XYZ file of C-alpha atoms in Angstrom:
716
model
C 18.949 62.103 76.334
C 22.190 62.480 78.046
C 22.296 61.150 81.895
C 22.160 64.286 83.248
C 18.929 64.980 81.427
C 17.247 61.272 82.158
C 18.744 61.765 85.929
C 16.347 64.725 86.089
C 13.319 63.063 84.742
C 13.863 59.609 86.903
C 14.401 61.985 89.984
C 10.926 63.943 89.344
C 9.245 60.982 88.637
C 10.146 59.512 92.005
C 10.349 62.456 94.437
C 6.448 64.113 92.102
C 5.035 61.327 90.981
C 5.165 63.092 87.282
C 6.002 61.013 83.891
C 6.228 63.090 80.679
C 5.299 61.690 77.738
C 8.083 62.042 74.420
C 6.785 64.867 73.264
C 6.672 66.596 77.019
C 9.819 65.553 77.265
C 11.243 67.158 74.219
C 9.567 70.141 75.340
C 10.920 70.348 78.129
C 14.608 69.766 76.767
C 13.781 72.647 74.180
C 15.064 75.703 75.926
C 16.607 77.969 73.228
C 15.448 79.689 70.332
C 11.765 79.707 69.591
C 9.376 77.215 70.586
C 5.626 77.077 69.460
C 3.741 74.276 71.788
C 0.195 73.251 71.155
C -1.331 72.028 73.445
C -4.732 70.472 73.401
C -7.268 70.255 75.659
C -6.119 68.046 79.398
C -2.784 67.113 77.599
C -0.685 68.171 80.894
C 0.072 71.756 80.024
C 1.048 73.218 83.080
C 3.270 70.298 84.240
C 4.868 70.778 81.044
C 5.481 74.397 81.511
C 6.899 74.043 85.436
C 8.979 70.852 84.746
C 10.751 73.202 81.909
C 11.264 76.101 84.232
C 12.556 73.593 86.699
C 14.979 71.606 84.399
C 16.841 74.509 83.074
C 17.242 76.164 86.733
C 18.233 72.570 87.935
C 20.045 71.313 85.228
C 21.052 74.267 82.980
C 22.014 76.212 86.150
C 19.956 79.067 84.704
C 19.648 81.467 87.225
C 15.689 81.911 88.069
C 15.767 85.815 87.745
C 16.569 85.136 84.176
C 13.260 83.902 83.344
C 9.984 85.190 82.843
C 6.540 83.396 82.791
C 3.551 85.820 81.413
C 0.347 84.300 81.155
C -3.210 86.110 80.335
C -4.802 86.621 83.832
C -3.758 86.755 87.573
C -5.263 83.876 88.344
C -3.618 81.512 85.802
C -0.118 83.508 87.085
C -0.871 82.489 90.509
C -1.755 78.624 89.509
C 1.428 78.482 87.981
C 3.212 80.189 91.075
C 2.111 77.991 93.285
C 2.453 74.894 91.179
C 6.099 76.110 90.809
C 6.363 76.291 94.869
C 5.141 72.663 95.139
C 7.054 71.249 92.134
C 10.205 72.536 93.638
C 9.915 74.448 96.810
C 13.822 74.017 97.211
C 14.276 76.759 94.285
C 14.139 80.749 94.651
C 10.744 81.800 92.540
C 10.526 82.446 89.106
C 8.745 86.042 87.911
C 5.524 84.663 86.867
C 2.957 87.960 85.645
C 0.421 88.917 83.535
C 1.495 91.239 80.040
C -0.326 93.770 82.010
C 1.707 93.839 85.069
C 4.719 93.605 82.430
C 3.581 96.800 80.561
C 2.618 99.182 83.626
C 6.478 98.545 85.125
C 7.996 99.673 81.859
C 5.137 102.622 81.728
C 5.916 103.229 85.405
C 9.507 103.329 85.224
C 9.289 105.531 82.049
C 7.067 108.226 82.961
C 8.844 108.002 86.569
C 11.868 109.224 84.738
C 10.613 111.986 83.016
C 8.731 113.668 85.927
C 5.168 112.897 84.463
C 1.852 112.676 86.868
C -0.017 109.542 86.330
C -2.714 108.187 87.852
C -4.971 104.989 86.698
C -8.709 104.579 85.485
C -9.940 101.535 87.382
C -12.468 99.512 84.976
C -14.843 99.175 88.233
C -16.629 101.902 89.889
C -15.410 101.801 93.133
C -15.483 104.386 95.254
C -13.120 106.646 95.275
C -10.934 105.974 92.110
C -11.326 107.186 88.671
C -13.562 104.949 87.271
C -13.411 104.461 83.486
C -17.358 103.630 83.539
C -18.113 106.532 84.799
C -16.722 108.847 82.690
C -17.790 106.871 79.814
C -21.348 107.637 81.320
C -20.945 110.842 81.275
C -19.854 111.326 77.994
C -22.097 109.104 76.321
C -25.135 111.002 77.979
C -23.364 114.487 76.713
C -23.571 113.595 73.393
C -26.373 111.459 73.045
C -28.522 113.282 75.539
C -29.664 110.215 77.304
C -28.533 107.576 80.340
C -26.384 104.643 78.752
C -27.639 101.226 79.679
C -25.457 98.480 81.554
C -25.461 96.533 77.775
C -24.574 99.970 76.130
C -21.777 100.352 78.487
C -20.524 96.766 78.371
C -20.304 97.272 74.583
C -18.758 100.316 74.510
C -15.977 98.818 77.086
C -14.925 96.071 74.519
C -14.842 98.206 72.207
C -12.184 99.918 73.481
C -10.165 97.444 74.523
C -10.668 95.636 70.785
C -9.738 99.371 69.406
C -6.634 99.596 71.266
C -5.322 95.705 71.609
C -6.206 95.377 67.452
C -3.710 98.774 67.155
C -5.908 100.683 65.235
C -5.403 103.923 63.586
C -8.484 106.574 64.744
C -9.107 106.389 61.014
C -10.557 102.664 61.601
C -11.707 103.273 64.915
C -15.439 103.027 62.785
C -14.775 99.644 61.269
C -15.911 97.836 64.768
C -20.002 96.738 64.764
C -20.409 97.782 67.858
C -24.501 99.197 68.183
C -23.329 102.506 70.536
C -24.496 105.751 69.263
C -21.678 108.057 68.329
C -18.740 105.165 69.580
C -16.010 107.249 67.788
C -16.679 110.347 69.109
C -17.095 109.144 72.688
C -13.854 107.284 72.259
C -12.033 110.702 70.862
C -13.532 112.415 73.999
C -12.396 109.926 76.452
C -8.868 109.873 74.888
C -9.102 113.633 75.470
C -10.327 113.388 78.810
C -7.204 111.512 80.342
C -5.069 113.950 78.846
C -7.238 116.705 79.894
C -9.305 116.289 82.691
C -7.361 116.288 85.225
C -3.893 117.484 86.520
C -2.030 114.780 85.963
C -1.929 112.190 82.459
C -4.708 109.412 82.760
C -3.563 105.494 82.138
C -6.644 103.246 81.854
C -5.341 99.224 81.530
C -5.681 99.231 77.783
C -3.379 101.999 77.283
C -0.300 100.223 79.447
C 0.026 97.804 76.632
C 0.227 100.590 73.818
C 2.380 102.428 75.818
C 4.499 100.047 76.907
C 4.626 99.254 73.346
C 5.353 102.460 71.982
C 8.502 103.367 74.283
C 9.959 99.858 73.120
C 9.500 101.185 69.627
C 10.751 104.654 70.362
C 13.313 104.283 72.941
C 16.073 101.725 72.315
C 17.888 102.700 75.844
C 14.629 101.110 77.311
C 14.425 98.433 75.237
C 18.095 97.671 75.544
C 17.366 97.283 79.489
C 14.719 94.770 79.450
C 16.159 92.904 76.533
C 18.980 92.291 78.991
C 16.671 91.727 81.960
C 15.967 88.387 80.850
C 16.769 85.861 79.041
C 14.133 83.146 78.708
C 10.404 84.840 77.862
C 7.558 81.820 78.078
C 4.086 82.952 77.281
C 0.947 80.972 78.458
C -2.517 80.940 76.612
C -0.970 82.537 73.886
C -3.950 82.045 71.754
C -5.656 84.593 73.976
C -3.183 87.497 73.703
C -4.071 90.269 70.814
C -1.387 91.800 68.293
C -0.276 94.587 70.841
C 1.075 91.982 73.483
C 2.163 90.047 70.792
C 4.497 93.180 69.634
C 5.652 93.784 73.587
C 7.166 90.260 73.506
C 8.997 90.025 69.823
C 10.211 93.330 70.593
C 11.597 91.408 74.327
C 13.161 88.543 72.403
C 14.592 89.943 69.239
C 18.168 89.616 70.317
C 17.871 86.222 72.186
C 14.951 84.615 70.332
C 14.701 82.142 73.076
C 10.920 82.441 73.626
C 8.460 79.432 74.379
C 4.333 80.679 73.394
C 2.325 77.627 75.029
C -1.356 78.294 73.430
C -3.592 76.089 71.260
C -5.270 78.011 68.123
C -8.683 75.474 69.017
C -9.134 77.216 71.586
C -8.758 80.972 70.581
C -12.840 82.422 71.690
C -11.754 85.925 72.697
C -11.475 87.652 69.421
C -14.423 90.274 70.756
C -10.967 91.144 72.761
C -8.578 91.583 69.997
C -7.079 88.280 70.269
C -6.895 85.981 67.106
C -5.000 82.566 66.368
C -3.838 84.155 63.487
C -0.309 84.885 65.150
C -0.163 80.966 65.651
C -0.119 80.264 62.230
C 2.137 82.496 61.500
C 4.792 81.885 63.910
C 7.264 80.219 61.532
C 6.981 83.082 59.310
C 7.832 85.358 62.285
C 10.420 82.642 63.835
C 11.452 80.798 60.930
C 13.950 78.561 63.523
C 11.304 77.811 65.153
C 10.575 74.204 66.811
C 6.533 73.525 66.711
C 5.542 70.554 68.816
C 2.296 69.118 69.225
C 0.986 67.996 72.586
C -2.131 66.209 71.624
C -2.108 63.363 74.354
C -5.599 64.237 76.462
C -5.308 62.902 79.668
C -8.416 63.940 81.274
C -11.489 62.900 79.257
C -12.830 59.311 78.268
C -12.037 58.179 74.520
C -15.998 58.354 74.272
C -15.346 62.391 74.681
C -11.853 62.964 73.433
C -12.294 61.023 69.832
C -15.760 62.742 68.835
C -14.487 66.620 69.295
C -11.097 65.849 67.671
C -13.556 64.945 64.818
C -15.607 68.263 65.769
C -12.961 70.459 65.960
C -11.437 69.381 62.176
C -14.903 71.470 60.301
C -12.651 74.634 61.309
C -10.265 75.706 58.429
C -8.015 78.304 60.683
C -6.183 75.114 62.772
C -3.010 73.042 62.582
C -3.188 69.410 61.578
C -3.102 67.775 64.711
C -5.295 65.003 65.980
C -6.057 64.897 69.266
C -6.189 61.116 71.118
C -6.188 60.056 74.451
C -5.315 56.391 75.709
C -7.953 56.362 78.183
C -10.917 53.842 78.207
C -14.075 54.685 76.777
C -16.733 55.288 79.401
C -20.417 56.180 78.807
C -21.196 57.810 75.438
C -22.575 61.045 74.853
C -25.727 61.969 75.148
C -27.422 64.570 73.580
C -31.289 65.579 75.040
C -33.979 68.134 73.349
C -36.788 68.751 75.262
C -40.062 69.840 74.268
C -40.048 73.593 75.949
C -36.939 75.601 77.287
C -39.252 75.682 80.309
C -37.834 72.058 81.113
C -34.877 72.623 81.256
C -34.584 73.875 84.747
C -36.514 70.922 86.214
C -34.779 67.962 83.993
C -31.536 69.272 85.456
C -33.164 69.027 89.255
C -34.450 65.610 88.231
C -30.961 64.520 87.208
C -28.521 65.796 89.844
C -30.593 66.126 93.046
C -30.156 62.287 93.624
C -26.374 63.189 92.850
C -24.196 61.983 95.798
C -20.986 63.913 94.629
C -22.130 66.976 92.922
C -19.241 68.882 93.410
C -17.273 68.141 90.606
C -20.225 68.544 87.908
C -20.678 71.760 86.393
C -23.406 73.674 84.267
C -22.283 75.563 81.008
C -24.337 78.288 78.545
C -23.512 80.554 76.836
C -25.045 84.017 78.286
C -24.724 84.802 81.817
C -29.103 85.268 81.696
C -29.041 81.233 81.364
C -28.286 81.008 84.947
C -31.179 82.605 86.290
C -33.621 80.121 85.959
C -31.163 77.576 87.212
C -30.883 79.305 90.126
C -34.336 79.808 90.790
C -35.119 75.849 90.401
C -31.631 74.846 92.081
C -32.826 77.318 95.823
C -35.785 75.656 95.531
C -34.879 72.088 95.199
C -32.161 72.546 97.936
C -29.752 71.890 95.324
C -25.777 73.904 96.388
C -24.340 75.431 93.747
C -21.446 78.076 92.718
C -21.770 81.038 90.425
C -18.197 81.507 88.822
C -19.521 84.791 87.053
C -20.773 87.322 88.643
C -24.595 87.532 87.271
C -25.952 90.818 89.451
C -26.032 92.722 85.984
C -29.455 90.634 85.702
C -30.922 92.234 88.905
C -30.368 95.387 88.364
C -30.744 95.399 84.300
C -33.132 98.223 83.041
C -35.862 96.115 81.732
C -36.381 94.499 85.237
C -36.740 97.892 86.823
C -39.005 98.801 84.302
C -41.202 95.411 85.255
C -41.374 96.255 88.751
C -42.624 100.010 88.406
C -44.946 98.760 86.730
C -46.244 97.023 89.650
C -45.362 99.467 91.912
C -48.152 101.626 90.442
C -50.463 98.502 90.182
C -49.684 99.208 94.319
C -50.844 103.388 94.058
C -51.648 104.522 90.524
C -51.388 108.265 92.755
C -47.349 107.526 92.617
C -46.204 110.453 90.427
C -42.790 109.540 90.809
C -42.826 105.992 89.394
C -45.311 107.260 87.161
C -42.279 109.542 85.732
C -39.905 106.202 85.280
C -42.271 104.278 83.143
C -44.936 106.631 81.507
C -42.679 106.700 78.059
C -42.530 103.008 78.012
C -46.141 102.559 77.831
C -46.999 103.169 74.323
C -49.391 105.914 74.986
C -46.960 108.665 73.201
C -46.894 110.645 76.249
C -44.299 113.295 76.240
C -42.178 115.584 78.180
C -44.228 118.348 77.930
C -47.675 116.389 79.134
C -45.672 115.085 82.403
C -44.339 118.696 83.336
C -48.067 120.042 83.006
C -49.362 116.860 84.928
C -46.695 117.389 87.490
C -48.265 120.511 88.224
C -51.504 119.491 88.658
C -52.454 120.761 92.573
C -54.909 117.711 93.312
C -53.748 114.488 94.950
C -55.428 111.690 92.277
C -54.891 108.663 89.896
C -52.132 109.881 87.475
C -54.063 108.189 84.212
C -57.261 110.121 85.891
C -55.103 113.193 86.146
C -54.233 112.899 82.544
C -57.643 112.805 81.199
C -59.066 115.578 83.506
C -56.303 118.329 83.400
C -53.829 117.839 80.765
C -53.862 118.428 77.185
C -53.591 115.623 74.913
C -53.562 114.338 71.362
C -56.614 113.021 69.626
C -55.753 109.659 69.528
C -54.337 109.492 73.613
C -57.757 109.808 75.686
C -59.101 105.989 74.427
C -55.524 104.456 74.975
C -55.120 106.404 78.148
C -58.338 105.513 79.073
C -57.642 101.790 78.718
C -54.899 101.103 80.679
C -56.490 102.938 83.576
C -59.551 100.316 83.026
C -56.485 97.715 83.097
C -55.055 98.932 86.072
C -58.337 99.608 87.837
C -59.073 95.676 87.798
C -55.663 94.784 89.177
C -56.036 93.796 93.100
C -52.088 94.250 94.093
C -53.047 90.974 96.565
C -54.446 88.754 94.537
C -53.356 89.257 91.039
C -50.851 87.214 90.294
C -47.518 88.023 88.802
C -47.962 85.988 85.830
C -50.985 87.920 84.967
C -49.449 90.904 85.776
C -46.678 90.185 83.503
C -49.376 89.719 80.660
C -50.760 93.417 81.821
C -47.060 94.991 80.981
C -46.413 92.556 77.843
C -49.770 93.600 75.837
C -52.237 96.009 77.784
C -49.611 98.539 78.186
C -47.605 97.724 75.064
C -44.336 96.849 76.548
C -43.420 94.549 74.286
C -44.075 96.776 71.255
C -41.912 99.423 73.269
C -38.682 97.096 73.447
C -39.247 96.756 69.456
C -38.516 100.383 69.111
C -36.340 100.703 71.373
C -34.345 98.115 69.622
C -34.895 99.188 66.452
C -33.803 103.071 67.418
C -31.002 102.000 69.602
C -29.388 99.188 68.366
C -30.763 96.784 71.436
C -30.814 93.429 70.547
C -34.288 92.494 71.014
C -34.450 88.662 71.318
C -32.245 89.458 74.853
C -34.220 92.544 75.664
C -37.497 89.672 75.413
C -35.693 87.135 77.119
C -35.661 89.321 80.036
C -39.358 89.016 80.414
C -39.530 85.828 79.354
C -37.087 84.616 82.646
C -39.020 86.714 84.757
C -41.948 84.759 83.862
C -40.738 81.680 84.691
C -39.762 82.797 88.295
C -43.230 84.615 88.675
C -45.239 80.984 88.193
C -43.467 80.442 91.651
C -44.617 83.033 93.605
C -48.163 84.069 93.759
C -48.310 87.446 95.019
C -46.015 90.620 93.619
C -45.243 91.317 97.061
C -43.885 87.810 96.962
C -42.578 87.912 93.609
C -40.222 90.878 94.199
C -39.107 89.409 97.560
C -37.806 86.367 95.758
C -36.039 88.577 93.233
C -34.514 90.300 95.724
C -33.594 86.771 97.276
C -32.020 85.632 94.068
C -29.847 88.635 94.317
C -28.487 87.853 97.459
C -27.849 84.131 96.277
C -26.257 85.165 93.268
C -23.459 87.278 95.097
C -23.360 84.819 97.832
C -22.756 81.990 95.649
C -20.232 84.027 93.398
C -17.971 84.636 96.539
C -18.640 81.189 97.896
C -17.135 77.558 96.789
C -19.103 74.635 98.397
C -17.164 71.506 98.075
C -20.240 69.243 97.095
C -21.559 72.755 95.087
C -22.382 72.545 91.267
C -20.651 75.395 89.484
C -22.876 77.397 87.086
C -20.439 79.097 84.427
C -20.328 80.740 80.911
C -18.440 78.665 78.335
C -15.748 81.442 78.807
C -14.879 81.438 81.941
C -14.976 77.618 81.910
C -12.206 77.373 79.792
C -8.813 75.501 81.992
C -10.617 74.243 84.455
C -12.626 70.244 84.383
C -15.275 68.025 85.921
C -16.163 64.662 85.925
C -19.799 65.792 84.284
C -20.599 67.956 82.187
C -24.033 69.441 80.886
C -23.984 71.763 78.248
C -27.531 74.076 78.101
C -29.372 75.741 75.526
C -28.025 74.842 72.547
C -30.322 76.605 69.656
C -29.107 78.368 67.174
C -28.715 81.879 67.327
C -27.011 81.488 70.996
C -24.473 78.760 69.689
C -23.865 79.433 67.516
C -24.804 82.316 66.969
C -26.330 84.687 64.024
C -23.204 85.944 63.172
C -21.981 84.168 60.180
C -18.720 85.358 59.966
C -17.704 84.280 63.438
C -18.494 80.365 62.690
C -14.925 79.476 63.235
C -14.740 80.741 66.919
C -18.229 79.699 67.670
C -17.089 76.386 66.948
C -14.167 76.326 69.367
C -16.432 77.818 71.974
C -18.314 74.660 71.542
C -15.075 72.626 71.552
C -13.711 74.118 74.709
C -17.440 73.469 76.133
C -17.262 69.599 75.284
C -13.700 68.893 76.427
C -14.207 70.149 80.139
C -16.106 67.019 80.649
C -14.225 63.934 81.926
C -16.533 60.836 81.981
C -20.177 62.654 81.393
C -21.205 64.923 79.312
C -24.665 65.970 77.865
C -26.198 68.340 75.596
C -29.259 69.904 76.254
C -32.055 71.705 73.562
C -35.228 72.177 73.079
C -37.974 72.945 70.126
C -39.153 75.521 71.872
C -38.131 78.933 73.774
C -41.204 80.457 75.193
C -43.701 80.662 72.523
C -41.093 80.444 69.919
C -40.116 77.656 67.599
C -36.413 77.206 67.567
C -33.619 74.868 66.121
C -31.394 72.944 67.725
C -27.501 73.947 67.639
C -25.788 72.901 64.214
C -23.475 71.887 66.610
C -24.973 69.811 68.364
C -26.637 67.738 65.428
C -22.747 67.356 63.786
C -21.371 65.727 67.246
C -24.416 63.403 67.345
C -23.801 62.364 63.783
C -19.730 61.720 64.923
C -21.352 59.375 67.674
C -23.928 58.275 65.962
C -24.234 58.232 62.047
C -27.790 58.592 60.669
C -29.101 55.747 58.777
C -28.047 55.350 55.174
C -30.131 56.957 52.700
C -33.581 55.177 51.644
C -32.883 54.541 48.122
C -29.361 52.606 48.786
C -29.485 49.059 49.066
C -30.685 47.293 51.810
C -27.346 45.773 51.896
C -25.194 48.432 50.132
C -21.562 46.620 50.802
C -22.643 43.663 48.964
C -23.186 45.685 45.881
C -19.827 47.792 46.165
C -18.029 45.353 43.195
C -19.782 46.708 40.151
C -17.938 50.445 41.367
C -14.385 48.825 41.309
C -12.416 50.284 38.763
C -8.323 50.875 38.604
C -8.423 53.414 41.422
C -10.254 51.566 44.022
C -8.620 51.564 47.367
C -8.385 47.890 48.375
C -5.968 47.885 50.948
C -6.598 50.130 54.727
C -2.534 51.278 54.238
C -4.011 53.393 50.808
C -6.215 55.388 53.014
C -4.294 58.661 54.407
C -5.452 60.892 56.528
C -6.650 64.394 54.451
C -7.088 62.388 50.939
C -9.795 63.626 49.056
C -11.745 60.357 47.935
C -15.305 59.481 46.816
C -17.154 56.967 48.033
C -20.289 55.309 46.234
C -22.689 55.653 49.239
C -21.617 59.370 50.812
C -20.256 60.859 47.449
C -17.276 63.068 47.440
C -14.957 64.255 50.789
C -12.037 64.077 52.894
C -11.058 61.595 54.875
C -10.683 63.264 58.693
C -8.816 60.170 60.878
C -8.633 56.608 60.952
C -9.077 54.748 64.320
C -9.175 51.129 65.439
C -11.320 49.772 62.958
C -12.868 52.796 61.626
C -13.109 55.737 59.313
C -14.115 59.881 59.964
C -15.178 60.913 56.766
C -16.516 64.308 56.105
C -18.624 64.765 52.961
C -18.041 67.995 50.828
C -20.396 71.108 50.946
C -22.757 69.029 53.703
C -20.231 69.760 57.217
C -21.337 65.970 58.017
C -19.922 63.337 59.604
C -19.733 59.665 58.509
C -18.627 57.084 60.629
C -17.493 54.198 58.097
C -16.435 50.582 60.106
C -13.693 48.788 58.094
C -15.391 45.429 57.424
C -14.913 42.634 54.681
C -15.365 44.522 51.288
C -16.765 48.072 52.407
C -13.131 49.404 51.101
C -14.144 48.985 47.833
C -16.620 51.799 48.493
C -13.798 53.933 48.159
C -11.775 54.977 45.901
C -9.021 58.325 45.181
């Protein structure tokens, strides 16, 4: 480091209190050519990026307008812009933006130059705009003859984004595993609609990326214009970047190759949007002259969290051989809790958090948004303030919830044919649309079930079942029958659970997810004595979800999904619903990404980390997550097998041979070794006075302390 460079870092340490470690300093000084900066959780990534940009301007005299910083989201771009202004308030601003913003600038300029009129298709259902959701709903209904559910719409939106970001040709559109009927035809019609459904060309956000890449491919003049515009490119969160995004950046830096890619393949959790870690793993194949730096020192978490997290992520094969570490001291050990039943989870959290004075740096993380609903209910009843990072409004507008409410409304008035029309096909009575039309023509006003029996032509098997439904409804006293009892009638007496099963088989719904909604409603129902109060409570919780999503109180507990927690940190973190089928999911091919998702969750914690599972989910026995079991075995290895000697280390001398390892220096991370007790495996890490060792085929970790003759249990 020369004098000018040293002066820059000394001045920043003095004025900002920022002191960089050796690797961070290397990243700041490496300003030309391709650089891959792999930043482990809590490694000071953003600080390093901002210092690098400031160094280029202040020390090297680079014009700020010649630097382009591209990140994954608007929030990240805004955060980097604010951090740069704080660190370097005297410098002109640098261009921080999302990749979509950059792509749209290219597309807009090209279309305007060609005189092509265009409009933007918005993702949301906002009034006064062309809505992507509305267009897809209409196309789905035209092709399938039924309305699309919100779950199917979400899958369809994700499917289209995946196809576009992967740049898949039309002949490969059927590859993606999405359970939406006639998905390929829907996408074909959607593309046709954008070209011909209006007096102008319609573009959605995915199109911006494809069109920008296409423009750069076909129009050398436009590409050259943008290549000349910036001399330095930096991309952040690049593990979340898709092939089309990488293709755009590759074209822009082709001349000077001044590209800094900041990423962590261990935190790549968006494959369903087309992102993939392979780009990072192949970076040197794309850029043979690239420098690769590993920022692995974690400044966030205690050693009690960092060391097990580091060993856990090494289960994955698609990653760089890097070792996260920390100089932070150890604090309280990771806690593992297996409850008897899912119903106890929210109560357990309330009991542990209601006496906590500082809750503002506490987070509860979960895989699915539905997990937040019982927490909202329990926290609100206990008077615990909470902040919802993700909107959970979808639960309160889900068709399953609406079905349940309509069954209850019919209990209030069995003459209400309008309500009956909404649920008659969900009663498992095989009432047909033709029979419904006949019922609608009955002139007399009466109980819909009596009207069906007396005035509508029924099949031989129908009257007995309809009589049973009528008898059940007759037994219900709207002001006295509890919502819990009513839910039992709906599920079993009216056959709703069986209906959900059939619908799932026919339409590709996830039956367990649908049943989860009914079960969660059952948890809320336990605390409301009447159906009227139950309906009111649901509306109250919906309003809470809306308001807590918008308002972040200082002392509020954060409730958020694991995906949305990336980039955040909390003093106390609770990971909940850790069971097989939820995390990891049942899709075996995605196990590496599931591993990364769990890793993201546990590395959000600074001091306190608690993992929560249970043995039974409602009425079904479940298995605690293998991830939880594995991490526990890293933290607290299981006892040795019963067949092993009581003092196994005393008996190791008999296993000595010419290949026996007798010195610590002979143990090398990555070595394939054999241990007399644990068998063949691989050494994952050597820290302090212990070895972390993974047995072949077991997926289990062992921690072996290096005491006395213990080493003699190993040989190469």
